[in-house]
Coordinates of N, CA and C in Angstrom, one line a residue:
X1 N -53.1 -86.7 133.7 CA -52.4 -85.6 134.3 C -51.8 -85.9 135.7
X2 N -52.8 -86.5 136.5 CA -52.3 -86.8 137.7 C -51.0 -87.8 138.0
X3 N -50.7 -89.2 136.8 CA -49.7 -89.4 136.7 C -48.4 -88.8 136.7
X4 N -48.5 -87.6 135.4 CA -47.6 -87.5 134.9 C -47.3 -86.5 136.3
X5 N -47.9 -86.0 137.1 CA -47.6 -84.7 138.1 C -46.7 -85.7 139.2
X6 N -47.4 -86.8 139.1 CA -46.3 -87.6 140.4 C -45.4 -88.2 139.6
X7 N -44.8 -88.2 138.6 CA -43.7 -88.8 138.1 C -42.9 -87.2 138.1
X8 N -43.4 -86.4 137.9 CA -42.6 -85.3 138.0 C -42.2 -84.9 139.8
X9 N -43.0 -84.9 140.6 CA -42.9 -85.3 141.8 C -41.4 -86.1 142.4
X10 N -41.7 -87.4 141.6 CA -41.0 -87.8 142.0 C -39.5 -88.4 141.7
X11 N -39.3 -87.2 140.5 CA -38.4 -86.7 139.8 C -37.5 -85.6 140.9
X12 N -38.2 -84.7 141.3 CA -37.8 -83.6 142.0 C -37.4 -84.3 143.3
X13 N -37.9 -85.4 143.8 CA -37.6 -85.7 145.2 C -36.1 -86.6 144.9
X14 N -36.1 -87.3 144.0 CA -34.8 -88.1 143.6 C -33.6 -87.1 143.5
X15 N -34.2 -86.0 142.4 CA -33.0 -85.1 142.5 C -32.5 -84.2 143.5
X16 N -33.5 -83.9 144.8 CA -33.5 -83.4 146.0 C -32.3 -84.1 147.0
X17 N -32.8 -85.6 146.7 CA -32.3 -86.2 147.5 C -30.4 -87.2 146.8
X18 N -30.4 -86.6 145.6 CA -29.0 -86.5 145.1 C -28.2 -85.4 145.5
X19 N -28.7 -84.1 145.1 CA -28.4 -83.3 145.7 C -28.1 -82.8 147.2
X20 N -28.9 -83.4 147.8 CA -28.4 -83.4 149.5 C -27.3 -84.5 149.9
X21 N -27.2 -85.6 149.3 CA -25.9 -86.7 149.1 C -24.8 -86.0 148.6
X22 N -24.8 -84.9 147.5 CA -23.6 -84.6 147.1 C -23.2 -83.7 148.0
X23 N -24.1 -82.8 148.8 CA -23.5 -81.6 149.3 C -22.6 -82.0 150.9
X24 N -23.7 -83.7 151.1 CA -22.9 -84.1 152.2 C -21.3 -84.9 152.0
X25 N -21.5 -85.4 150.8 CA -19.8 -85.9 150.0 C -19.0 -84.5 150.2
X26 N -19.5 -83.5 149.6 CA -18.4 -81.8 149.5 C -18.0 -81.4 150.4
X27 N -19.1 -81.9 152.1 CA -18.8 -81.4 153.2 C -17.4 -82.2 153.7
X28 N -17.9 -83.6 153.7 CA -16.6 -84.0 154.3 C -15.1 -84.0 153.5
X29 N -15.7 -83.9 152.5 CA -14.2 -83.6 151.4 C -13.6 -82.2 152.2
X30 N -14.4 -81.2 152.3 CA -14.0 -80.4 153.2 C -13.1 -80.5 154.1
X31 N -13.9 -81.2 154.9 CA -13.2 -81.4 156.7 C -12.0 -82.5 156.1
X32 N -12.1 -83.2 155.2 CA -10.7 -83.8 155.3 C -9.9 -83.3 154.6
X33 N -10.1 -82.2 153.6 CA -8.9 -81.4 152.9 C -8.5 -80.5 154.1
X34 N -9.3 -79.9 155.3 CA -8.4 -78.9 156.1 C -7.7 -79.8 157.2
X35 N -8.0 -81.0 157.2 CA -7.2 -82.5 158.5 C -5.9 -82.4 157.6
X36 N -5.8 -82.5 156.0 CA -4.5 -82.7 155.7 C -3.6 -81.9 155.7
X37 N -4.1 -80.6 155.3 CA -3.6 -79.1 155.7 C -2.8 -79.0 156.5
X38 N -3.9 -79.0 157.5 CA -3.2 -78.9 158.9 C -1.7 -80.1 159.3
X39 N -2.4 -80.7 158.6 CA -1.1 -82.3 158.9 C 0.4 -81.8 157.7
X40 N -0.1 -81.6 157.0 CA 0.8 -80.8 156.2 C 1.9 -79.7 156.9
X41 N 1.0 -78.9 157.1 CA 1.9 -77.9 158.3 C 2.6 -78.8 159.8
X42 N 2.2 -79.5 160.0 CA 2.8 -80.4 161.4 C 3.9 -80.7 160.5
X43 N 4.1 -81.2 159.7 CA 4.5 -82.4 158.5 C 6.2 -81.0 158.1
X44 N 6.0 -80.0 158.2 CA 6.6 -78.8 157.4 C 7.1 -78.5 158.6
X45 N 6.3 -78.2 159.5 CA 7.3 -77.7 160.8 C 8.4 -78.4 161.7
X46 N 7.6 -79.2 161.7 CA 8.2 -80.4 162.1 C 9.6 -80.8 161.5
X47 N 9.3 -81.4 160.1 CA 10.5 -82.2 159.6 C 11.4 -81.0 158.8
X48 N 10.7 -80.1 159.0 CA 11.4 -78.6 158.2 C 11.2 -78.9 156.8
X49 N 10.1 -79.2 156.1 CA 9.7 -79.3 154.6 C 9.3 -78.4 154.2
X50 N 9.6 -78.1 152.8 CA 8.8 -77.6 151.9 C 6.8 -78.1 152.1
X51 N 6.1 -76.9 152.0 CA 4.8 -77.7 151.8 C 4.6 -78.9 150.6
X52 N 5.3 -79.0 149.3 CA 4.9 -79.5 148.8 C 5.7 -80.7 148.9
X53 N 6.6 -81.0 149.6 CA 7.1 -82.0 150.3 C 6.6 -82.8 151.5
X54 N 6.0 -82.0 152.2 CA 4.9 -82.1 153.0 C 4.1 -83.2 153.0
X55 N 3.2 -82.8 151.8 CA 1.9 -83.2 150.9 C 2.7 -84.7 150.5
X56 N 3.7 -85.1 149.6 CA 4.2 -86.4 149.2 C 4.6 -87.0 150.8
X57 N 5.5 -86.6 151.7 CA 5.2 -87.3 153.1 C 4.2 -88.3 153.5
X58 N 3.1 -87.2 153.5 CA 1.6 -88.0 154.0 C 1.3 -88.6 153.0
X59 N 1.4 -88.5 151.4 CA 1.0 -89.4 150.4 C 1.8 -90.4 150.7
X60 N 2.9 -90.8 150.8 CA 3.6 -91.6 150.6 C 3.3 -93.1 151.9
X61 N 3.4 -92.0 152.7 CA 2.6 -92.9 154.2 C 1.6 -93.9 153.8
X62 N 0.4 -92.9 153.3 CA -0.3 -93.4 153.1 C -0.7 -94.4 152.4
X63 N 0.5 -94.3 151.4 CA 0.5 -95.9 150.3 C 1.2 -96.8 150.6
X64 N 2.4 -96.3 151.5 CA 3.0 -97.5 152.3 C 2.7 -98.5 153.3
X65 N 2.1 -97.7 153.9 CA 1.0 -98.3 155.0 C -0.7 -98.8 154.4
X66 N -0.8 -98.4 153.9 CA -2.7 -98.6 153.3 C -3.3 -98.0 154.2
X67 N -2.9 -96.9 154.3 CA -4.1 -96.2 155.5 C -4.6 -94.9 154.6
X68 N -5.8 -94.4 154.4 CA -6.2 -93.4 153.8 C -5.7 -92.3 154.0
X69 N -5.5 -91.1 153.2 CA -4.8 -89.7 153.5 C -5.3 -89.3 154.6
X70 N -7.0 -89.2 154.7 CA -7.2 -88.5 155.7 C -7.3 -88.9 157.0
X71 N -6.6 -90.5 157.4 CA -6.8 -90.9 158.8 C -5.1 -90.6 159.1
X72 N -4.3 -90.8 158.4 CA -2.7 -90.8 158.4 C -2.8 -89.3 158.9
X73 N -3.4 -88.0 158.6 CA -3.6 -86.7 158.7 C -4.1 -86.8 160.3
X74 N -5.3 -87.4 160.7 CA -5.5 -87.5 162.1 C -4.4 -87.8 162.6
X75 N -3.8 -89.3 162.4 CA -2.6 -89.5 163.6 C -1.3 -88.8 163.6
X76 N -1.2 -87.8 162.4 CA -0.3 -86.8 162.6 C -0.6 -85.6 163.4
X77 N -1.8 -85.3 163.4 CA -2.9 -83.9 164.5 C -2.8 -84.8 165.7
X78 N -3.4 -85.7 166.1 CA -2.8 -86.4 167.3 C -1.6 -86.9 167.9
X79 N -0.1 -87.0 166.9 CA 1.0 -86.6 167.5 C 1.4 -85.6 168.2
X80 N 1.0 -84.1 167.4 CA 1.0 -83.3 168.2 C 1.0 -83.0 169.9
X81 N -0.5 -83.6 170.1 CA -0.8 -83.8 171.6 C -0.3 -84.7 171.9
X82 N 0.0 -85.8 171.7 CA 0.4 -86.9 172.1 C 1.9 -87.2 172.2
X83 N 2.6 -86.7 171.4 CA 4.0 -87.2 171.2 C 4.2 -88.4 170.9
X84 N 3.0 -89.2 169.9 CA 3.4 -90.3 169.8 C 2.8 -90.8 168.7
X85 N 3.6 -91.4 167.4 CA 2.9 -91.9 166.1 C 2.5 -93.2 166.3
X86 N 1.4 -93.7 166.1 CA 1.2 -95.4 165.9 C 2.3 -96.3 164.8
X87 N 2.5 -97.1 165.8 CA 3.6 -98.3 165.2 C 3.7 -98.4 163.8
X88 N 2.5 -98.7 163.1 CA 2.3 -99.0 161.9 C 2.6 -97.4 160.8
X89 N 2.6 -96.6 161.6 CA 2.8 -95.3 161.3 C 4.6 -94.5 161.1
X90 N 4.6 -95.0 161.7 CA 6.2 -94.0 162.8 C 7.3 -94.4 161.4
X91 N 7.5 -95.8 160.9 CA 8.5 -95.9 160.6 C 8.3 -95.4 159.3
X92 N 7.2 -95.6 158.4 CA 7.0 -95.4 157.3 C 6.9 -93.8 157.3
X93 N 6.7 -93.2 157.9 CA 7.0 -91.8 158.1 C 8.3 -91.3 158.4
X94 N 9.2 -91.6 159.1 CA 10.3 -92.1 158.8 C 11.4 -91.9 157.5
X95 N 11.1 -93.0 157.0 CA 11.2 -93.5 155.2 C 10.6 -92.4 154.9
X96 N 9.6 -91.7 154.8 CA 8.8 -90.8 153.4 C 10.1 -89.4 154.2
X97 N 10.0 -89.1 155.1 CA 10.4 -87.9 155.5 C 12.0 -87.9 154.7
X98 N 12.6 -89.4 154.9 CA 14.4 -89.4 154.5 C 14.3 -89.4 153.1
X99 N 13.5 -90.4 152.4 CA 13.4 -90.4 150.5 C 13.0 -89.0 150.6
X100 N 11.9 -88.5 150.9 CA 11.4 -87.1 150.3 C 12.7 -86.0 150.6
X101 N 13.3 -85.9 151.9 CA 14.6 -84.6 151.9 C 16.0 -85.5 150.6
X102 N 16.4 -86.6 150.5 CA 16.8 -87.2 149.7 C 16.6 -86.7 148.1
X103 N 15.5 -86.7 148.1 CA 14.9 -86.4 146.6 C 14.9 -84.9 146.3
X104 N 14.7 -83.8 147.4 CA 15.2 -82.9 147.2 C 16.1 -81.6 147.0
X105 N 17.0 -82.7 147.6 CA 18.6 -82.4 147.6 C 19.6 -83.1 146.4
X106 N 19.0 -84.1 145.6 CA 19.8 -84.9 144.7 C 19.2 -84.8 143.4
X107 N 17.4 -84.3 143.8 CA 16.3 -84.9 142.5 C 16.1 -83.4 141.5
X108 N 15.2 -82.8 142.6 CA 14.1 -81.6 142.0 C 14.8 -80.9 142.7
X109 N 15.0 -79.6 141.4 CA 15.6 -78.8 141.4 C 14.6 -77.7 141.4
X110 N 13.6 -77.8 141.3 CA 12.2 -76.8 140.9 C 12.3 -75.8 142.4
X111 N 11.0 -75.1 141.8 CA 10.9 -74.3 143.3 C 10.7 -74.8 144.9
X112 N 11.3 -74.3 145.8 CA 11.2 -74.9 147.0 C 12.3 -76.0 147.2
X113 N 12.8 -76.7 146.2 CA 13.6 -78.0 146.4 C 15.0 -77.6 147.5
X114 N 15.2 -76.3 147.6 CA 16.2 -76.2 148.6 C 15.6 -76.2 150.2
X115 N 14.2 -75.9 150.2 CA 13.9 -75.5 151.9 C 14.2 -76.3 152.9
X116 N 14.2 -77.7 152.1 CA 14.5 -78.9 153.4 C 16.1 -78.6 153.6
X117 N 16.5 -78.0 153.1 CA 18.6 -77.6 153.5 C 18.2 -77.1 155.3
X118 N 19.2 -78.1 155.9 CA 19.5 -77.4 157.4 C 19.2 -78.1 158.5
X119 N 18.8 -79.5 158.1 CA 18.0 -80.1 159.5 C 18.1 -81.3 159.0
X120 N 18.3 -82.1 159.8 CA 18.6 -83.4 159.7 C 17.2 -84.0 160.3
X121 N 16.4 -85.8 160.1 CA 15.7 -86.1 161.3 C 16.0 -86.8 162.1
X122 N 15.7 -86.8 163.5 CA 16.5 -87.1 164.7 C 15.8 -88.4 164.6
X123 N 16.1 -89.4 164.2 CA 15.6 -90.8 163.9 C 14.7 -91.8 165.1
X124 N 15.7 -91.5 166.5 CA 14.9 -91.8 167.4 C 13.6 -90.8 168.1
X125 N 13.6 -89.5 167.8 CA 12.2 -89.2 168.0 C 11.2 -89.4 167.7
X126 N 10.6 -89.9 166.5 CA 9.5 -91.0 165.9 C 9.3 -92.1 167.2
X127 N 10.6 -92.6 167.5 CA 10.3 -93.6 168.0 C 10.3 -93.4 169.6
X128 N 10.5 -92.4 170.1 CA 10.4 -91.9 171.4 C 9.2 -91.7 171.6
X129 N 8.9 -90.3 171.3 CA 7.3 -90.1 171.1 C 6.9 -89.6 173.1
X130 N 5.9 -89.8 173.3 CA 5.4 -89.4 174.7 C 6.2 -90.0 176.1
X131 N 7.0 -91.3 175.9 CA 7.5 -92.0 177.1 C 8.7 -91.0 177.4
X132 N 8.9 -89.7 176.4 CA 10.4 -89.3 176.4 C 10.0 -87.7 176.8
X133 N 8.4 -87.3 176.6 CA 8.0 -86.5 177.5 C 8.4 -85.2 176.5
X134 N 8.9 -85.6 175.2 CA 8.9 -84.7 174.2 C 7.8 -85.1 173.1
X135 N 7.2 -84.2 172.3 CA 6.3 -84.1 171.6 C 7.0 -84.1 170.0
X136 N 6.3 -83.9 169.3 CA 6.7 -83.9 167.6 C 8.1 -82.8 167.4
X137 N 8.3 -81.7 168.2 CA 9.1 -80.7 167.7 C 10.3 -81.6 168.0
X138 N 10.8 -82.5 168.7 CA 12.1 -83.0 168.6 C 12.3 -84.1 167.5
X139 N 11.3 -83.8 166.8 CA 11.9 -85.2 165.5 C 12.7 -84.4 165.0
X140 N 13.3 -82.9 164.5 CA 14.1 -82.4 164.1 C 15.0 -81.8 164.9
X141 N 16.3 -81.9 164.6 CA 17.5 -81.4 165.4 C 18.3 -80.2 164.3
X142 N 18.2 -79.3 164.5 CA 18.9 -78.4 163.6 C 20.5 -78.8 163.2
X143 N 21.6 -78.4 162.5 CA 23.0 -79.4 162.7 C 23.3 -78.6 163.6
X144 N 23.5 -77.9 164.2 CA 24.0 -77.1 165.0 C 24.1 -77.8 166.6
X145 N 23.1 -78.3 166.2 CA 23.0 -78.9 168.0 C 22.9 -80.5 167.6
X146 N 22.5 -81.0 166.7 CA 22.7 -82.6 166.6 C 23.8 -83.2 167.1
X147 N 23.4 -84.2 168.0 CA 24.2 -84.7 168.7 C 24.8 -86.1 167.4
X148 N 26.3 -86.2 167.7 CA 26.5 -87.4 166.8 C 26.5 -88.9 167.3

């Protein structure tokens, strides 16, 4: 009996201790589904996307470059403050922002496919970034004021 009570024992500690491994995987799945979110919305305001254009942005980045969704999401939340994308970052963002408005002006026709209509990206603000003392809002120029 006293066997079988410590194999049950230590049954319960195995699954205790699965259980506390999963809930800390859920956590950070967490914290990096609201890093993308948020990067998403920078990603929307910024380049004037659709959210779900947004979302393929930072995917695309991320396959371009091999950097994971949720670190590409940090150095988008630190452009913000910074006015400045990492080299390895900037251009391939760049590329995803021109193929992604491209694609939904020629491609998908579905819902949202018109929102990117009205704004162009100012190509050298990626590459400006903090030495120009402007932050992320100048990667878009509305047409109205784009300079040629």
């Amino acid at each position: 009996m006293s066997d079988n009570r410590m194999s049950d024992n230590d049954e319960l500690v195995q699954k205790v201790a699965a259980l506390e491994q999963e809930v800390d995987q859920l956590r950070q799945a967490l914290a990096s589904r609201a890093e993308i979110d948020q990067a998403m919305g920078v990603v929307a305001a910024v380049c004037r996307l659709s959210p779900e254009n947004s979302w393929e942005v930072l995917r695309q980045v991320s396959q371009h470059t091999n950097i994971k969704l949720r670190e590409v999401a940090q150095h988008v939340m630190r452009w913000v403050v910074s006015g400045r994308l990492p080299d390895e970052i900037r251009p391939a963002m760049r590329a995803a922002v021109l193929r992604t408005r491209h694609r939904a002006r020629h491609g998908a026709r579905g819902p949202g496919a018109g929102l990117d209509r009205g704004a162009e990206l100012d190509r050298g603000a990626l590459d400006r970034g903090a030495e120009s003392g402007r932050g992320p809002e100048s990667a878009v120029q509305p047409p109205a004021t784009q300079e040629a």
